Coordinates of C-alpha atoms in Angstrom, one line a residue:
Chain A
X609 CA -16.4 -45.0 14.5
X610 CA -15.7 -41.8 16.3
X611 CA -13.1 -43.6 18.6
X612 CA -11.1 -44.7 15.6
X613 CA -11.0 -41.4 13.8
X614 CA -7.6 -40.6 15.2
X615 CA -6.2 -43.3 13.0
X616 CA -6.7 -41.3 9.8
X617 CA -4.5 -38.4 10.6
X618 CA -2.0 -40.7 12.3
X619 CA -1.6 -42.9 9.2
X620 CA -1.4 -39.8 7.0
X621 CA 1.3 -38.3 9.2
X622 CA 3.2 -41.6 9.1
X623 CA 3.0 -41.5 5.3
X624 CA 4.4 -37.9 5.3
X625 CA 7.2 -38.8 7.7
X626 CA 8.5 -41.9 5.8
X627 CA 10.4 -40.2 2.9
X628 CA 11.7 -37.6 5.4
X629 CA 12.9 -40.3 7.7
X630 CA 14.7 -42.0 4.7
X631 CA 16.3 -38.7 3.7
X632 CA 17.6 -38.0 7.2
X633 CA 18.7 -41.6 7.8
X634 CA 20.6 -41.6 4.5
X635 CA 22.4 -38.4 5.4
X636 CA 24.1 -40.2 8.3
X637 CA 25.3 -43.1 6.1
X638 CA 28.5 -43.4 4.2
X639 CA 28.4 -43.7 0.5
X640 CA 29.6 -47.3 0.8
X641 CA 26.8 -48.2 3.0
X642 CA 24.2 -46.5 0.8
X643 CA 25.3 -48.3 -2.4
X644 CA 26.5 -51.5 -0.8
X645 CA 23.7 -52.7 1.4
X646 CA 20.1 -52.0 2.3
X647 CA 19.9 -50.9 5.9
X648 CA 16.9 -49.3 7.7
X649 CA 19.1 -47.6 10.3
X650 CA 22.6 -46.3 9.6
X651 CA 25.1 -49.0 10.7
X652 CA 28.3 -46.9 10.4
X653 CA 26.9 -43.7 11.7
X654 CA 28.8 -40.7 10.3
X655 CA 28.7 -36.9 10.5
X656 CA 31.1 -36.6 7.5
X657 CA 28.3 -35.3 5.2
X658 CA 27.3 -32.5 7.5
X659 CA 30.9 -31.6 8.2
X660 CA 31.5 -31.2 4.5
X661 CA 28.5 -28.8 4.2
X662 CA 29.5 -26.7 7.2
X663 CA 33.1 -26.3 6.1
X664 CA 32.9 -26.0 2.3
X665 CA 31.9 -22.4 1.5
X666 CA 30.1 -23.3 -1.8
X667 CA 27.7 -25.3 0.3
X668 CA 27.0 -23.2 3.3
X669 CA 27.0 -20.0 1.2
X670 CA 24.1 -21.5 -0.7
X671 CA 22.0 -21.5 2.5
X672 CA 23.0 -17.9 3.3
X673 CA 22.2 -16.7 -0.2
X674 CA 18.8 -18.4 -0.1
X675 CA 18.0 -16.9 3.3
X676 CA 19.1 -13.4 2.1
X677 CA 16.9 -13.3 -0.9
X678 CA 14.0 -15.0 0.8
X679 CA 14.1 -12.4 3.6
X680 CA 14.5 -9.5 1.1
X681 CA 11.6 -10.8 -0.9
X682 CA 9.3 -11.2 2.2
X683 CA 10.1 -7.6 3.3
X684 CA 9.5 -6.2 -0.2
X685 CA 6.4 -8.1 -0.9
X686 CA 4.7 -7.3 2.5
X687 CA 5.8 -3.6 2.4
X688 CA 4.4 -3.1 -1.1
X689 CA 1.3 -5.1 -0.5
X690 CA 0.2 -3.3 2.7
X691 CA -0.9 0.0 1.2
X692 CA -2.4 -1.7 -1.9
X693 CA -4.4 -4.2 0.3
X694 CA -5.6 -1.2 2.3
X695 CA -6.8 0.5 -0.8
X696 CA -8.6 -2.6 -2.0
X697 CA -10.3 -3.2 1.3
X698 CA -11.4 0.3 2.0
X699 CA -12.1 2.1 -1.3
X700 CA -13.7 1.8 -4.6
X701 CA -11.8 3.3 -7.5
X702 CA -11.6 3.2 -11.2
X703 CA -10.7 -0.3 -12.4
X704 CA -10.3 -1.8 -8.9
X705 CA -11.8 -5.2 -9.7
X706 CA -9.9 -5.6 -13.0
X707 CA -6.7 -4.6 -11.2
X708 CA -7.3 -7.2 -8.5
X709 CA -7.9 -9.9 -11.0
X710 CA -4.9 -8.9 -13.1
X711 CA -2.7 -9.2 -10.0
X712 CA -4.0 -12.7 -9.3
X713 CA -3.4 -13.8 -12.9
X714 CA 0.3 -13.3 -12.2
X715 CA 0.0 -16.0 -9.5
X716 CA -1.0 -18.3 -12.4
X717 CA 2.0 -17.6 -14.6
X718 CA 4.2 -20.6 -15.0
X719 CA 7.8 -19.9 -13.9
X720 CA 9.0 -21.8 -17.0
X721 CA 7.4 -19.2 -19.2
X722 CA 9.2 -16.4 -17.4
X723 CA 12.6 -18.0 -16.9
X724 CA 14.2 -16.8 -20.2
X725 CA 12.7 -13.3 -20.4
X726 CA 13.6 -12.7 -16.7
X727 CA 17.2 -13.7 -17.4
X728 CA 17.3 -11.1 -20.2
X729 CA 15.5 -8.4 -18.3
X730 CA 17.7 -8.7 -15.2
X731 CA 20.9 -9.0 -17.2
X732 CA 19.9 -5.8 -19.1
X733 CA 19.5 -3.8 -15.9
X734 CA 22.7 -5.2 -14.4
X735 CA 21.1 -7.1 -11.5
X736 CA 22.0 -10.6 -12.8
X737 CA 23.5 -12.8 -10.0
X738 CA 22.4 -10.5 -7.2
X739 CA 20.1 -11.4 -4.3
X740 CA 17.9 -8.4 -5.2
X741 CA 17.2 -9.9 -8.7
X742 CA 15.8 -13.2 -7.2
X743 CA 13.9 -11.3 -4.5
X744 CA 12.3 -9.0 -7.1
X745 CA 11.5 -11.9 -9.5
X746 CA 9.8 -13.8 -6.7
X747 CA 7.5 -10.8 -6.0
X748 CA 5.8 -11.7 -9.3
X749 CA 3.8 -14.4 -7.5
X750 CA 4.3 -13.3 -3.9
X751 CA 2.8 -9.8 -4.1
X752 CA -0.5 -10.9 -5.5
X753 CA -0.7 -13.5 -2.8
X754 CA 0.2 -11.0 0.0
X755 CA -2.3 -8.5 -1.3
X756 CA -5.0 -11.2 -1.4
X757 CA -4.3 -12.4 2.2
X758 CA -3.9 -8.9 3.7
X759 CA -7.0 -7.7 2.0
X760 CA -8.9 -10.5 3.7
X761 CA -7.6 -9.6 7.1
X762 CA -8.1 -5.8 6.6
X763 CA -11.7 -6.3 5.6
X764 CA -12.3 -8.0 8.9
X765 CA -11.3 -4.7 10.8
X766 CA -14.3 -2.4 11.2
X767 CA -14.1 0.9 9.3
X768 CA -15.0 2.8 12.5
X769 CA -11.4 2.3 13.6
X770 CA -10.1 4.4 10.7
X771 CA -12.8 7.1 11.2
X772 CA -12.3 7.5 14.9
X773 CA -8.6 7.9 14.4
X774 CA -9.1 10.6 11.7
X775 CA -11.5 12.4 14.1
X776 CA -8.8 12.2 16.8
X777 CA -6.5 14.1 14.4
X778 CA -4.3 11.3 13.1
X779 CA -2.9 11.8 9.7
X780 CA -3.1 8.8 7.3
X781 CA 0.6 7.7 7.6
X782 CA 0.5 8.1 11.4
X783 CA -2.8 6.2 11.7
X784 CA -1.5 3.5 9.4
X785 CA 1.8 2.9 11.2
X786 CA 0.7 3.5 14.8
X787 CA -2.8 2.0 14.9
X788 CA -3.6 0.0 11.8
X789 CA -0.5 -2.2 11.4
X790 CA -0.6 -3.4 15.1
X791 CA -4.3 -4.2 14.6
X792 CA -3.6 -6.6 11.7
X793 CA -0.3 -7.9 13.0
X794 CA -1.6 -11.5 12.7
X795 CA -2.5 -11.0 9.0
X796 CA 1.0 -9.6 8.4
X797 CA 2.5 -12.7 10.0
X798 CA 0.4 -15.0 7.8
X799 CA 1.2 -13.0 4.6
X800 CA 5.0 -13.0 5.5
X801 CA 4.8 -16.8 6.2
X802 CA 3.3 -17.5 2.8
X803 CA 5.8 -15.2 1.0
X804 CA 8.7 -16.9 2.9
X805 CA 7.3 -20.3 1.9
X806 CA 6.9 -19.7 -1.8
X807 CA 10.2 -17.9 -2.1
X808 CA 12.1 -20.6 -0.1
X809 CA 10.8 -23.5 -2.2
X810 CA 11.1 -22.0 -5.7
X811 CA 14.1 -23.2 -7.7
X812 CA 13.7 -22.5 -11.4
X813 CA 13.9 -18.6 -11.3
X814 CA 16.4 -18.6 -8.5
X815 CA 18.7 -20.9 -10.6
X816 CA 18.2 -18.9 -13.8
X817 CA 18.9 -15.5 -12.3
X818 CA 22.2 -16.4 -10.4
X819 CA 25.6 -17.7 -11.3
X820 CA 28.0 -17.6 -8.4
X821 CA 27.6 -14.7 -6.0
X822 CA 24.0 -15.3 -5.1
X823 CA 23.6 -19.0 -6.0
X824 CA 20.8 -20.5 -3.9
X825 CA 21.2 -23.8 -2.0
X826 CA 18.8 -25.6 -4.4
X827 CA 21.0 -24.7 -7.3
X828 CA 24.1 -25.9 -5.5
X829 CA 22.3 -29.2 -4.9
X830 CA 21.2 -29.8 -8.5
X831 CA 24.6 -28.9 -9.9
X832 CA 26.3 -31.3 -7.4
X833 CA 23.8 -34.0 -8.3
X834 CA 24.7 -33.7 -12.0
X835 CA 28.5 -33.3 -11.7
X836 CA 29.8 -35.5 -8.9
X837 CA 27.6 -38.5 -9.6
X838 CA 26.5 -40.6 -6.7
X839 CA 27.3 -38.7 -3.5
X840 CA 23.8 -39.4 -2.2
X841 CA 24.7 -39.0 1.4
X842 CA 25.9 -35.5 0.9
X843 CA 22.8 -34.6 -1.1
X844 CA 20.6 -36.1 1.6
X845 CA 22.4 -34.1 4.3
X846 CA 22.0 -30.9 2.2
X847 CA 18.3 -31.7 1.7
X848 CA 17.7 -32.5 5.3
X849 CA 19.2 -29.1 6.3
X850 CA 16.8 -27.3 4.0
X851 CA 13.9 -28.6 6.0
X852 CA 15.0 -26.8 9.2
X853 CA 14.2 -23.1 8.4
X854 CA 10.7 -24.1 7.2
X855 CA 10.1 -26.2 10.4
X856 CA 11.1 -23.2 12.6
X857 CA 8.8 -20.9 10.7
X858 CA 5.9 -23.3 10.9
X859 CA 6.3 -23.6 14.6
X860 CA 6.0 -19.9 15.1
X861 CA 2.9 -19.5 13.0
X862 CA 1.2 -22.8 13.8
X863 CA -2.0 -21.1 15.1
X864 CA -2.4 -18.9 12.1
X865 CA -1.5 -21.2 9.1
X866 CA -5.0 -22.5 8.6
X867 CA -6.5 -19.1 8.9
X868 CA -4.3 -17.5 6.2
X869 CA -6.2 -18.6 3.2
X870 CA -9.6 -18.9 4.8
X871 CA -9.8 -15.2 5.4
X872 CA -8.8 -14.2 1.9
X873 CA -11.1 -13.4 -0.9
X874 CA -10.8 -15.2 -4.2
Chain B
X337 CA -18.4 -3.5 4.1
X338 CA -19.6 -0.5 2.1
X339 CA -16.7 1.2 0.5
X340 CA -16.3 4.8 -0.3
X341 CA -15.4 5.9 -3.8
X342 CA -12.0 7.5 -3.7
X343 CA -9.8 7.8 -6.8
X344 CA -6.8 8.8 -4.7
X345 CA -6.6 5.2 -3.6
X346 CA -4.8 4.7 -6.8
X347 CA -1.7 6.2 -5.2
X348 CA -1.7 3.4 -2.6
X349 CA -1.9 0.8 -5.3
X350 CA 0.7 2.4 -7.6
X351 CA 3.9 0.9 -6.0
X352 CA 2.5 -2.6 -6.4
X353 CA 1.3 -1.8 -9.9
X354 CA 4.7 -0.5 -11.0
X355 CA 6.6 -3.4 -9.6
X356 CA 4.3 -6.1 -10.9
X357 CA 4.1 -4.4 -14.3
X358 CA 7.9 -4.3 -14.4
X359 CA 8.0 -8.0 -13.6
X360 CA 5.1 -9.2 -15.7
X361 CA 4.6 -6.9 -18.6
X362 CA 8.2 -6.6 -19.9
X363 CA 8.8 -10.3 -19.9
X364 CA 5.5 -11.0 -21.4
X365 CA 6.2 -8.5 -24.2
X366 CA 9.6 -10.2 -24.7
X367 CA 7.7 -13.5 -25.2
X368 CA 5.1 -12.0 -27.5
X369 CA 8.0 -10.4 -29.5
X370 CA 9.8 -13.8 -30.0
X371 CA 6.6 -15.6 -30.8
X372 CA 6.0 -13.6 -34.0
X373 CA 9.6 -13.5 -35.3
X374 CA 12.1 -15.8 -37.0
X375 CA 15.8 -15.6 -36.4
X376 CA 18.8 -17.1 -38.1
X377 CA 21.3 -15.9 -35.4
X378 CA 23.3 -12.7 -35.3
X379 CA 20.4 -10.9 -33.7
X380 CA 18.6 -10.6 -37.0
X381 CA 14.9 -11.0 -36.6
X382 CA 12.2 -11.4 -39.3
X383 CA 8.5 -11.1 -39.0
X384 CA 7.0 -14.6 -38.9
X385 CA 3.3 -13.9 -38.1
X386 CA 1.4 -16.7 -36.6
X387 CA 3.7 -19.3 -38.1
X388 CA 5.0 -20.5 -34.7
X389 CA 1.5 -20.7 -33.2
X390 CA 0.3 -22.9 -36.1
X391 CA 3.4 -25.0 -35.8
X392 CA 2.9 -25.5 -32.0
X393 CA -0.8 -26.1 -32.2
X394 CA -0.3 -28.8 -34.9
X395 CA 2.6 -30.5 -33.4
X396 CA 2.2 -34.0 -32.1
X397 CA 4.7 -33.3 -29.4
X398 CA 2.7 -30.4 -27.9
X399 CA -0.5 -32.5 -28.0
X400 CA 1.0 -35.3 -26.1
X401 CA 2.6 -33.0 -23.4
X402 CA -0.7 -31.2 -23.0
X403 CA -2.5 -34.6 -22.7
X404 CA 0.0 -35.8 -20.0
X405 CA -0.4 -32.5 -18.2
X406 CA -4.2 -32.6 -18.1
X407 CA -4.0 -36.3 -17.0
X408 CA -1.6 -35.4 -14.2
X409 CA -3.6 -32.3 -13.0
X410 CA -7.0 -34.1 -13.0
X411 CA -5.6 -37.2 -11.3
X412 CA -4.0 -35.3 -8.4
X413 CA -7.2 -33.1 -8.0
X414 CA -9.3 -36.3 -7.9
X415 CA -7.1 -37.8 -5.2
X416 CA -6.0 -34.8 -3.1
X417 CA -9.3 -32.9 -2.7
X418 CA -11.4 -35.8 -1.3
X419 CA -8.4 -37.2 0.7
X420 CA -7.7 -33.7 2.2
X421 CA -11.3 -33.2 3.2
X422 CA -11.5 -36.7 4.8
X423 CA -8.4 -36.1 6.8
X424 CA -9.6 -32.7 7.9
X425 CA -12.9 -34.2 9.1
X426 CA -11.0 -36.8 11.1
X427 CA -8.7 -34.3 12.8
X428 CA -9.2 -33.4 16.4
X429 CA -10.8 -30.0 17.0
X430 CA -9.3 -29.0 20.3
X431 CA -6.3 -29.8 22.5
X432 CA -2.6 -30.2 22.1
X433 CA -2.9 -32.7 19.2
X434 CA -4.2 -29.9 16.9
X435 CA -0.9 -28.1 17.0
X436 CA 1.1 -31.3 16.6
X437 CA -1.0 -32.4 13.6
X438 CA -0.8 -29.0 11.9
X439 CA 2.9 -28.6 12.3
X440 CA 3.7 -32.1 11.1
X441 CA 1.3 -31.8 8.2
X442 CA 2.6 -28.5 7.1
X443 CA 6.2 -29.8 6.8
X444 CA 6.1 -31.0 3.2
X445 CA 4.8 -27.6 2.1
X446 CA 8.0 -25.9 3.2
X447 CA 10.6 -28.2 1.7
X448 CA 12.2 -26.8 -1.4
X449 CA 10.8 -28.4 -4.5
X450 CA 14.0 -29.8 -5.8
X451 CA 14.5 -31.5 -2.4
X452 CA 11.1 -33.0 -2.6
X453 CA 12.1 -34.5 -6.0
X454 CA 15.5 -35.6 -4.7
X455 CA 13.9 -37.1 -1.6
X456 CA 11.4 -39.1 -3.5
X457 CA 14.0 -40.2 -5.9
X458 CA 16.2 -41.8 -3.2
X459 CA 13.0 -43.0 -1.4
X460 CA 11.8 -44.8 -4.5
X461 CA 15.0 -46.1 -6.1
X462 CA 14.6 -49.8 -6.7
X463 CA 17.8 -51.0 -5.0
X464 CA 18.6 -48.5 -2.3
X465 CA 15.3 -46.7 -1.6
X466 CA 13.0 -47.7 1.2
X467 CA 9.9 -47.8 -1.0
X468 CA 11.5 -49.4 -4.0
X469 CA 13.3 -52.0 -2.0
X470 CA 10.2 -52.9 0.0
X471 CA 8.0 -53.2 -3.1
X472 CA 10.6 -55.4 -4.8
X473 CA 11.0 -57.5 -1.7
X474 CA 7.2 -58.1 -1.7
X475 CA 7.5 -59.5 -5.2
X476 CA 6.2 -56.5 -7.1
X477 CA 8.4 -55.6 -10.1
X478 CA 9.0 -51.9 -9.6
X479 CA 11.5 -49.6 -11.2
X480 CA 10.4 -46.1 -11.8
X481 CA 13.4 -45.2 -13.9
X482 CA 12.5 -47.9 -16.5
X483 CA 8.7 -48.5 -16.3
X484 CA 6.4 -45.7 -17.4
X485 CA 3.5 -46.9 -15.2
X486 CA 5.8 -47.0 -12.2
X487 CA 7.1 -43.5 -13.0
X488 CA 3.5 -42.2 -13.1
X489 CA 2.5 -43.9 -9.9
X490 CA 5.6 -42.4 -8.2
X491 CA 5.0 -39.0 -9.6
X492 CA 1.4 -38.9 -8.4
X493 CA 2.3 -40.3 -5.0
X494 CA 4.9 -37.6 -4.7
X495 CA 2.4 -34.9 -5.5
X496 CA -0.2 -36.3 -3.1
X497 CA 2.5 -36.4 -0.4
X498 CA 3.6 -32.9 -1.2
X499 CA 0.3 -31.0 -1.5
X500 CA -2.6 -32.9 0.2
X501 CA -1.7 -31.0 3.4
X502 CA -2.6 -27.7 1.8
X503 CA -6.1 -29.0 1.1
X504 CA -6.2 -30.4 4.7
X505 CA -5.2 -27.0 6.2
X506 CA -7.8 -25.1 4.1
X507 CA -10.6 -27.6 4.8
X508 CA -9.7 -27.6 8.4
X509 CA -9.9 -23.8 8.5
X510 CA -13.4 -24.0 7.0
X511 CA -14.5 -26.7 9.5
X512 CA -13.4 -24.9 12.7
X513 CA -15.2 -21.8 11.6
X514 CA -18.6 -23.6 12.0
X515 CA -20.3 -22.6 15.2
X516 CA -21.1 -25.3 17.7
X517 CA -24.8 -24.4 17.6
X518 CA -25.1 -25.9 14.1
X519 CA -24.0 -29.3 15.4
X520 CA -26.3 -29.1 18.4
X521 CA -29.2 -28.3 16.2
X522 CA -28.3 -31.3 14.0
X523 CA -28.1 -33.5 17.0
X524 CA -31.6 -32.5 18.2
X525 CA -32.9 -33.2 14.7
X526 CA -31.2 -36.6 14.9
X527 CA -29.2 -36.0 11.7
X528 CA -26.9 -38.8 10.5
X529 CA -23.2 -38.0 10.1
X530 CA -23.6 -38.1 6.3
X531 CA -26.4 -35.5 6.6
X532 CA -24.2 -33.3 8.8
X533 CA -21.4 -33.5 6.3
X534 CA -23.7 -32.9 3.3
X535 CA -25.8 -30.1 4.7
X536 CA -23.6 -28.3 7.3
X537 CA -19.9 -29.1 6.7
X538 CA -19.7 -29.2 3.0
X539 CA -21.6 -25.9 2.3
X540 CA -19.4 -24.2 5.0
X541 CA -16.2 -25.5 3.3
X542 CA -17.3 -24.4 -0.2
X543 CA -15.3 -21.2 -0.1
X544 CA -12.1 -22.6 1.1
X545 CA -12.4 -25.6 -1.2
X546 CA -12.8 -23.3 -4.1
X547 CA -9.5 -21.7 -3.1
X548 CA -8.0 -25.1 -2.6
X549 CA -9.1 -26.4 -6.0
X550 CA -7.9 -23.2 -7.8
X551 CA -4.5 -23.2 -6.1
X552 CA -3.9 -26.9 -6.7
X553 CA -5.1 -26.5 -10.3
X554 CA -2.8 -23.6 -11.1
X555 CA 0.2 -25.0 -9.2
X556 CA -0.1 -28.5 -10.6
X557 CA -0.4 -27.1 -14.1
X558 CA 2.8 -25.1 -13.6
X559 CA 4.7 -27.9 -11.9
X560 CA 8.3 -28.2 -13.1
X561 CA 11.0 -28.8 -10.5
X562 CA 9.7 -31.9 -8.7
X563 CA 9.0 -34.1 -11.8
X564 CA 12.2 -32.8 -13.4
X565 CA 14.3 -33.9 -10.5
X566 CA 12.4 -37.2 -9.9
X567 CA 12.2 -38.6 -13.4
X568 CA 13.7 -35.9 -15.7
X569 CA 10.6 -36.4 -17.9
X570 CA 11.4 -40.1 -18.5
X571 CA 11.6 -42.9 -19.0
X572 CA 11.5 -41.8 -22.6
X573 CA 9.0 -38.9 -22.7
X574 CA 6.4 -40.7 -20.6
X575 CA 6.4 -38.1 -17.8
X576 CA 7.3 -35.0 -19.8
X577 CA 4.8 -32.5 -18.6
X578 CA 4.2 -29.1 -20.4
X579 CA 6.7 -27.0 -18.5
X580 CA 9.4 -29.6 -18.7
X581 CA 8.9 -29.7 -22.5
X582 CA 8.9 -25.9 -22.6
X583 CA 12.2 -25.6 -20.8
X584 CA 13.7 -28.3 -23.1
X585 CA 12.7 -26.3 -26.2
X586 CA 13.5 -22.8 -24.8
X587 CA 16.7 -23.3 -22.8
X588 CA 17.9 -26.7 -24.2
X589 CA 17.4 -26.2 -28.0
X590 CA 17.1 -22.4 -27.8
X591 CA 14.2 -22.5 -30.3
X592 CA 12.9 -19.1 -29.2
X593 CA 10.1 -18.7 -31.6
X594 CA 8.3 -22.0 -31.0
X595 CA 9.1 -21.8 -27.2
X596 CA 7.5 -18.3 -27.0
X597 CA 4.4 -19.3 -28.9
X598 CA 4.1 -22.4 -26.7
X599 CA 4.5 -20.2 -23.6
X600 CA 1.6 -18.0 -24.6
X601 CA -0.7 -20.9 -25.5
X602 CA 0.2 -22.5 -22.2
X603 CA -0.5 -19.3 -20.2
X604 CA -3.8 -18.8 -22.0
X605 CA -4.9 -22.4 -21.3
X606 CA -4.3 -21.9 -17.5
X607 CA -6.1 -18.5 -17.5
X608 CA -9.0 -20.0 -19.4
X609 CA -9.4 -23.1 -17.3
X610 CA -9.0 -21.1 -14.0
X611 CA -11.7 -18.7 -15.2
X612 CA -14.1 -21.5 -16.1
X613 CA -13.5 -23.2 -12.7
X614 CA -13.9 -19.9 -10.9
X615 CA -17.2 -18.9 -12.6
X616 CA -18.7 -22.4 -12.3
X617 CA -18.0 -22.6 -8.6
X618 CA -19.1 -19.0 -7.9
X619 CA -22.4 -19.7 -9.8
X620 CA -23.1 -22.7 -7.6
X621 CA -22.5 -20.5 -4.6
X622 CA -25.0 -17.9 -5.7
X623 CA -27.8 -20.5 -6.1

């Protein structure tokens, strides 16, 4: 029984890889081949689909736009969440528990509920179709998550560290930047990973808050799918390329992913 | 950790509070505002009271979307949680294969949701998709764009594909935190592997599983993009989940009043069910 246990994860990973394989294989096929015949491996191997994406600015700008607002969002979420998580992990104050729960309820808010009001809000303050608008909108669900994860990591750091630093004459900001942040670097990495992840995969808000200048790749894909009909190869290539940033990020945090949630407090 | 009372800590929380309040309270007030008013265009609004709430709560359409939503959420929870735990138990604990497994398993989590939908669409298409073509070649009549049952099976398979890894990662994090001494003690006592699971591993995983169930519950209840891209809510209305229906009413038909009332009811249902889940599981933990 024990000897066969490697089979379970192997079969599961095969199941995970099948649709990805199909997407990648389709991205190297011509439209004729996709619609005309059923082939497991591309017969007329072509790079045409990728060439189109890398030369047409509406396509490659989509990736750049997405990466810009995702990075902005990650920086904003972590920067705002750090002091708040510190307060939650170290102090008791009036309404702290209610505040923490209220923050978490925003993680439960359906994006569909907020799409229209967000559109009106960000239009009203003149941020519509900017990267900042999407980045700020995504903080709605990313800040609660970042606070939650960071609070868990910070609670694991003994309080003596803070007290010793204050005795040594460190001011709060100096202690926080010079000693505390390096101590919880792993936690910041995990929080940043999850912020990146949830901002990168979200489509509805990103699509609602942009028109041209900050249009994310996901929106370019859905609009192409509805207008140009059956260019499946091109869509597959665009989809395959969206997997790459995620895969790179996972590789860097592979030793911390599993810990991210486990250390948090519900 | 014993915390000191310090009201000045509010200043540290203030930036987050302001930003989230800006993002959450203003839109929520907009929704509340629409939900109690009637408009005939030209930006003229009239007080409508609880009219929209009554209309939504009575409507057949809302009941059926809610029913489908509950069916979807509970099916995927029933599949993903046990499956995720089983895979985590079978995973290696040490060595190079751990990293390989974790990286490969985490991949679906980082694929944009519309790509997940599009990927499963071309994977399952009856003529040109690997899955659809194989099933039809095996003599199974399968076409998810026409058969409601096939659409549901595909939808659930897609969600299992997409999110089981999250449960695996969480359960695995819980498992590796169990000290070796526990297993050695169990070995000395001659405990069966079921007993080890029931009395050592499961209690240790309770915390992370609570998080997994809550996250999966909230996210599956909010799901929009993947089913929208995969089936568009069809065939007919057979896979129209709550948020797909909501977006249809709000952005498609621009019926702001009913859409806003529906939004609030929808949000309240999620809050209520999450709270019930949370308190039930925490009560078990206390015992």
